[in-house]
XYZ file of N, CA, C and O in Angstrom:
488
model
N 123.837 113.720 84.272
C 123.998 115.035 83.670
C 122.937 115.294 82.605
O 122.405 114.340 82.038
N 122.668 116.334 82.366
C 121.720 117.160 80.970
C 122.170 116.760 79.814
O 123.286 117.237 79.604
N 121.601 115.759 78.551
C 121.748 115.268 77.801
C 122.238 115.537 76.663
O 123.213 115.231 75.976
N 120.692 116.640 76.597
C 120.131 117.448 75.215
C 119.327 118.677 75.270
O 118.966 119.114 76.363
N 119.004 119.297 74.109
C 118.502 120.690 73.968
C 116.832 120.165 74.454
O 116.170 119.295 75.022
N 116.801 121.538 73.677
C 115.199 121.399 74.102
C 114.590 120.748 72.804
O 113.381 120.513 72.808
N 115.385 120.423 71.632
C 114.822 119.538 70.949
C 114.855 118.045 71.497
O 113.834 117.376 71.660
N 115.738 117.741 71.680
C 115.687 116.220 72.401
C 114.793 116.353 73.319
O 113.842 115.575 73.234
N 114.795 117.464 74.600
C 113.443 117.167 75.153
C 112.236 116.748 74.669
O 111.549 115.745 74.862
N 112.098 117.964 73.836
C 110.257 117.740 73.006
C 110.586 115.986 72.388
O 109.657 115.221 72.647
N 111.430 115.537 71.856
C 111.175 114.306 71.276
C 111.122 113.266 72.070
O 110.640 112.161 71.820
N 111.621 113.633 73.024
C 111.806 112.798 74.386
C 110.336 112.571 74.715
O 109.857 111.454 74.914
N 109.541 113.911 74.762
C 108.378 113.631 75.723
C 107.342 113.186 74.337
O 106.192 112.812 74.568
N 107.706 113.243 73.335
C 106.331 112.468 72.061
C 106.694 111.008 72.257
O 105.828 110.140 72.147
N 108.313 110.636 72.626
C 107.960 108.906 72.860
C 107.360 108.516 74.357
O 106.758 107.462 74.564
N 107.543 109.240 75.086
C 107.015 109.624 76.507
C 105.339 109.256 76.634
O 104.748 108.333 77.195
N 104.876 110.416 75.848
C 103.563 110.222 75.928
C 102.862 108.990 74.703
O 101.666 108.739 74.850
N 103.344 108.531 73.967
C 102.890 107.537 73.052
C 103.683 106.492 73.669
O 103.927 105.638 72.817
N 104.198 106.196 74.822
C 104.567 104.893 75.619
C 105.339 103.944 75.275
O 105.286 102.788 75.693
N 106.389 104.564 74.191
C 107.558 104.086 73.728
C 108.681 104.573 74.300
O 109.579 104.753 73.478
N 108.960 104.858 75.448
C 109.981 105.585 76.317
C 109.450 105.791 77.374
O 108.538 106.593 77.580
N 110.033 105.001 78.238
C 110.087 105.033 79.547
C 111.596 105.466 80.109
O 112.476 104.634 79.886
N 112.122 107.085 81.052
C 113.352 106.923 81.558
C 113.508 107.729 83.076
O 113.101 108.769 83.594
N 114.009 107.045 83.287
C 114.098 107.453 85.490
C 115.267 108.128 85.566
O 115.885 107.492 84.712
N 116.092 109.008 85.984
C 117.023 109.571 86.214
C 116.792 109.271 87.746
O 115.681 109.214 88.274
N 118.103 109.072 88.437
C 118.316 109.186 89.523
C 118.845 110.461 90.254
O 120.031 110.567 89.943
N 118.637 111.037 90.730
C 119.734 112.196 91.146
C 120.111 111.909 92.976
O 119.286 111.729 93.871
N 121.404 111.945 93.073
C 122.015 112.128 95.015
C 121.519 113.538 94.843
O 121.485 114.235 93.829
N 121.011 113.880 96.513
C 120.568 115.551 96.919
C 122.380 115.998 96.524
O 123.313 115.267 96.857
N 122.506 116.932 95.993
C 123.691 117.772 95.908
C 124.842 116.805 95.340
O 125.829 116.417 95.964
N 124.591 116.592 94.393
C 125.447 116.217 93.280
C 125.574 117.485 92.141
O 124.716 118.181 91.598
N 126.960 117.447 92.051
C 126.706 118.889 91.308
C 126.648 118.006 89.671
O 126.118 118.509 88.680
N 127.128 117.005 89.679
C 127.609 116.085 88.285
C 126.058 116.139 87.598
O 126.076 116.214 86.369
N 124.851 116.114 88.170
C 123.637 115.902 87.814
C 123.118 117.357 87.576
O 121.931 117.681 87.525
N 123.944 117.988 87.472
C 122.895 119.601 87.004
C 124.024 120.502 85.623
O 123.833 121.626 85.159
N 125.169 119.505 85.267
C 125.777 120.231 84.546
C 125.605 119.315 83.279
O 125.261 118.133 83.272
N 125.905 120.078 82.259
C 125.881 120.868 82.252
C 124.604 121.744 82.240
O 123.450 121.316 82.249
N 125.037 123.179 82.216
C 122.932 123.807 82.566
C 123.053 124.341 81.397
O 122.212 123.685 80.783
N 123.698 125.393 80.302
C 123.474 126.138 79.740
C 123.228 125.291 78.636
O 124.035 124.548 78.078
N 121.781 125.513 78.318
C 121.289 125.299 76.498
C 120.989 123.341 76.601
O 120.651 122.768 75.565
N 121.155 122.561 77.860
C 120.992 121.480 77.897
C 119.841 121.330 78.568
O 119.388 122.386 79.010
N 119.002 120.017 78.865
C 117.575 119.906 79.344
C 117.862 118.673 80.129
O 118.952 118.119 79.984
N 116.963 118.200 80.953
C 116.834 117.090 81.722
C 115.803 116.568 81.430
O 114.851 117.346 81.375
N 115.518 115.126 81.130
C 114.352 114.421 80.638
C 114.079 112.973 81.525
O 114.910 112.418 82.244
N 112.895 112.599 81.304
C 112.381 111.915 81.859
C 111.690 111.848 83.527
O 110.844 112.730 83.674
N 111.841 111.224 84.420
C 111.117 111.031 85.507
C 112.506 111.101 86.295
O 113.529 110.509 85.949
N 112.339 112.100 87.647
C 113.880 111.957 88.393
C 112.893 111.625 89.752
O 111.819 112.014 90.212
N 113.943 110.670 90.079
C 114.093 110.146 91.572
C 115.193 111.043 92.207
O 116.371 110.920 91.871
N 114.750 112.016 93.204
C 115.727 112.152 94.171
C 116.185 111.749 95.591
O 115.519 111.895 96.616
N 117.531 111.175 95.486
C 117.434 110.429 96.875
C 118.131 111.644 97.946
O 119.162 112.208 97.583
N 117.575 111.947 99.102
C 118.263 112.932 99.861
C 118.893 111.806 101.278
O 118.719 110.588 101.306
N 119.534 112.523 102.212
C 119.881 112.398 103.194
C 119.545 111.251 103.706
O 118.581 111.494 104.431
N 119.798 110.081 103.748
C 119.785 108.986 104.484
C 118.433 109.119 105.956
O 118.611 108.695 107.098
N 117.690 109.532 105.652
C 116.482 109.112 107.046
C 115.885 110.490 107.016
O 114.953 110.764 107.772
N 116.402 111.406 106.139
C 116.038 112.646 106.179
C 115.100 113.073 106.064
O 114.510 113.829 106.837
N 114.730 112.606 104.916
C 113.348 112.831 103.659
C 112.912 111.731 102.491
O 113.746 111.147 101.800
N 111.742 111.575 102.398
C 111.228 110.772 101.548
C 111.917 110.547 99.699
O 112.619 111.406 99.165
N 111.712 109.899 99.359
C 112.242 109.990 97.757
C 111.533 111.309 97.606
O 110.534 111.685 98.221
N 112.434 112.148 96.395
C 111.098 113.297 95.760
C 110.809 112.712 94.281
O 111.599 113.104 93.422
N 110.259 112.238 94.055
C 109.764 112.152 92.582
C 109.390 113.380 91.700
O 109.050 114.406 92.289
N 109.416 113.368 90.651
C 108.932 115.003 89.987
C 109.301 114.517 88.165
O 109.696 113.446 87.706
N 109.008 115.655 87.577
C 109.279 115.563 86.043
C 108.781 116.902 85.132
O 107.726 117.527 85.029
N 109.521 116.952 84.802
C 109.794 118.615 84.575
C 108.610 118.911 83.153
O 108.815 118.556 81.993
N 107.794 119.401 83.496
C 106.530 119.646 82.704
C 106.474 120.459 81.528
O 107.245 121.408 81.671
N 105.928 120.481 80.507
C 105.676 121.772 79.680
C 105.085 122.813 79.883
O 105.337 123.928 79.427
N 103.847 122.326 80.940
C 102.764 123.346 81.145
C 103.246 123.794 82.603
O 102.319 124.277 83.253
N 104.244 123.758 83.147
C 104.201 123.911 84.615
C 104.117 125.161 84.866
O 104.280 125.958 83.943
N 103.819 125.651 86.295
C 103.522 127.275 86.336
C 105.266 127.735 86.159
O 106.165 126.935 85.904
N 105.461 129.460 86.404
C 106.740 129.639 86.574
C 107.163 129.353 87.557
O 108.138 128.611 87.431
N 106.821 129.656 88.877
C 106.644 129.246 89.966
C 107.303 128.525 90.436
O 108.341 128.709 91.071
N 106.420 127.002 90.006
C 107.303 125.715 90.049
C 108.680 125.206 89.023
O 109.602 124.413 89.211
N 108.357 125.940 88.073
C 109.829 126.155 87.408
C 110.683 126.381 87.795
O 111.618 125.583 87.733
N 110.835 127.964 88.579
C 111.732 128.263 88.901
C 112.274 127.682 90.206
O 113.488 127.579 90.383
N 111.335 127.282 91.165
C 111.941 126.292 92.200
C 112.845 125.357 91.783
O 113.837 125.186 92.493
N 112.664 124.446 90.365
C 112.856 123.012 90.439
C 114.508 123.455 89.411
O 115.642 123.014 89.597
N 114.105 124.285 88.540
C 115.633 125.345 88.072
C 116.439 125.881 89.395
O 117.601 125.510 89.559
N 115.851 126.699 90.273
C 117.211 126.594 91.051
C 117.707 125.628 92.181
O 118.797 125.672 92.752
N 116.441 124.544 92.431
C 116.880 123.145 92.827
C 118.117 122.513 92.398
O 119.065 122.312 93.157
N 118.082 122.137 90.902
C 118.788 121.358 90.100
C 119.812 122.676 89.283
O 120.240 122.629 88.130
N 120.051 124.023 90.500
C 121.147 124.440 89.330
C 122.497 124.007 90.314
O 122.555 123.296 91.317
N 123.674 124.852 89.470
C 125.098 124.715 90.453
C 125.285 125.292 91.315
O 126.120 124.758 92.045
N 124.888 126.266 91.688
C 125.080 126.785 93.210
C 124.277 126.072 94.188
O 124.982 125.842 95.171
N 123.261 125.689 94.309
C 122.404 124.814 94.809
C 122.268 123.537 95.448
O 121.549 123.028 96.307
N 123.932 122.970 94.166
C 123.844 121.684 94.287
C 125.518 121.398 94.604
O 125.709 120.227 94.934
N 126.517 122.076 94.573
C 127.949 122.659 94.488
C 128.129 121.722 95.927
O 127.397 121.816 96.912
N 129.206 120.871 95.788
C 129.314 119.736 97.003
C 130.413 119.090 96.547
O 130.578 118.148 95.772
N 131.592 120.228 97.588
C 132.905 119.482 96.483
C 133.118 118.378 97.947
O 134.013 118.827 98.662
N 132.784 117.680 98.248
C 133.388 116.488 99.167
C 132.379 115.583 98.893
O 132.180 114.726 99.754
N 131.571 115.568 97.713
C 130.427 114.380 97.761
C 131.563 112.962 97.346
O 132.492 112.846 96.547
N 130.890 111.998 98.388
C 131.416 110.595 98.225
C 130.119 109.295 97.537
O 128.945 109.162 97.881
N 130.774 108.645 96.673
C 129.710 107.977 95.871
C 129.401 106.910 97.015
O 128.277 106.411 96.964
N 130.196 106.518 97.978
C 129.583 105.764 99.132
C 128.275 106.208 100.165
O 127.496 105.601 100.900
N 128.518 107.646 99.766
C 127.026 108.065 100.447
C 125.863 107.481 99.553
O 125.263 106.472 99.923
N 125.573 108.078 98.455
C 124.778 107.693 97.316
C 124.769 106.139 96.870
O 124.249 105.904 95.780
N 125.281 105.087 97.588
C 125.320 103.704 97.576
C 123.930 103.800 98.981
O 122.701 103.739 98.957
N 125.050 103.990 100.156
C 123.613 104.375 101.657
C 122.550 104.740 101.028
O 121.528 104.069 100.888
N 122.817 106.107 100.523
C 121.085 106.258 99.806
C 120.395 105.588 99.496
O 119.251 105.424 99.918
N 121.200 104.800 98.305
C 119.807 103.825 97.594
C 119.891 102.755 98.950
O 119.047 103.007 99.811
N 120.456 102.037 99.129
C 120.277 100.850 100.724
C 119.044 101.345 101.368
O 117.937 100.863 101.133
N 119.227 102.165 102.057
C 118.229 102.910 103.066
C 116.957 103.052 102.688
O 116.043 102.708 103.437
N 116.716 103.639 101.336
C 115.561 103.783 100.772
C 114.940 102.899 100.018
O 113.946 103.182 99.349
N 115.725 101.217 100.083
C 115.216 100.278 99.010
C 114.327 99.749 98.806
O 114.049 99.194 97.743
N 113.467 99.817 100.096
C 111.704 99.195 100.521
C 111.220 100.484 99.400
O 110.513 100.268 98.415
N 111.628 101.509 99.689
C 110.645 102.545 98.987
C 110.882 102.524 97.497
O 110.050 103.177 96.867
N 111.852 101.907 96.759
C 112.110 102.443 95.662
C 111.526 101.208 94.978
O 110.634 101.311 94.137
N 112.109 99.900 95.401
C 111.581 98.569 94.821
C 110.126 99.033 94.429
O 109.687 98.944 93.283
N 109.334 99.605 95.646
C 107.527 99.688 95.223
C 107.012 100.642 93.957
O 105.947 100.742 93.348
N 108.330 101.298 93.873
C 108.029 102.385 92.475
C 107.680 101.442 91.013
O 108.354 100.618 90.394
N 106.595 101.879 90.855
C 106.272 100.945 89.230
C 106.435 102.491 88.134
O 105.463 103.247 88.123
N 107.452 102.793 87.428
C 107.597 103.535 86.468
C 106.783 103.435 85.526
O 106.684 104.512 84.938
N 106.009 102.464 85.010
C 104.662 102.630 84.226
C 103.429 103.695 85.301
O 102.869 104.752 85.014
N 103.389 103.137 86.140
C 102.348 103.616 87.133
C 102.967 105.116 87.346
O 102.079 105.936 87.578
N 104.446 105.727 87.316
C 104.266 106.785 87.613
C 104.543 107.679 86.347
O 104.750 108.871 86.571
N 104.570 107.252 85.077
C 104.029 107.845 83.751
C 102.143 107.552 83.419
O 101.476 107.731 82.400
N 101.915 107.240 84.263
C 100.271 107.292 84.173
C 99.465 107.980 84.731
O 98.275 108.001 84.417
N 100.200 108.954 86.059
C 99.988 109.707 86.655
C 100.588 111.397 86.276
O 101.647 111.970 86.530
N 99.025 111.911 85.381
C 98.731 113.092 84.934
C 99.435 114.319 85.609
O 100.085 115.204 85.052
N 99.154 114.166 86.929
C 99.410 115.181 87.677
C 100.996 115.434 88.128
O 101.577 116.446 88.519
N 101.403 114.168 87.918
C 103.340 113.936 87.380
C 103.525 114.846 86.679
O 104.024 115.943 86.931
N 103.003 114.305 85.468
C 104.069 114.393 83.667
C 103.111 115.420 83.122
O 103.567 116.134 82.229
N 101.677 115.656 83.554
C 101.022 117.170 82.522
C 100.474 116.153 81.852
O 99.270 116.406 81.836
N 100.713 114.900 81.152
C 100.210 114.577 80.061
C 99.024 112.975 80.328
O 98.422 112.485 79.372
């Protein structure tokens, strides 16, 4: 779930970029538990999304300062509640998830993907 304001964000991303904070959020595709709450709260760090079991690749992403609106608004109504609203989600799916995808996730080096500009803006 959304932590903090947009002050915790901004402080989030000064230990972020001075390499005293490293944090991965996981998100299941359509978990609604991971987008609430929305109003006046922020999401921080680096999200892994795991979708559909064979479906689709991890999405990696991280919600930028400088990003266009564009991509804002995609990744806002990605991660809002109508979007994500899944009243029969079972946490045994989201166990499969990570299983299925574990070759791919083990190879993720979270230093390596805070070093990559075109990630994080910074």
């Amino acid at each position: 779930p959304r932590v903090g304001d947009a002050g915790f964000l901004n402080a989030v991303r000064v230990l972020e970029k001075e390499g005293n904070l490293r944090h991965l959020r996981v998100v299941n595709e359509n978990d609604t538990i991971t987008v609430a709450p929305s109003i006046g709260f922020k999401h921080v760090g680096i999200m892994m999304k795991l979708h559909e079991a064979k479906r689709k690749d991890i999405e990696i992403s991280y919600p930028k300062a400088n990003e266009s609106y564009g991509s804002w608004l995609g990744r806002a109504w990605d991660m809002s509640i109508p979007a994500s609203l899944n009243i029969t989600y079972d946490h045994g799916e989201y166990r499969e998830r990570v299983e299925t995808q574990k070759d791919e996730i083990e190879k993720l080096d979270l230093n390596k993907l805070y070093q990559d500009a075109d990630l994080t803006g910074f």
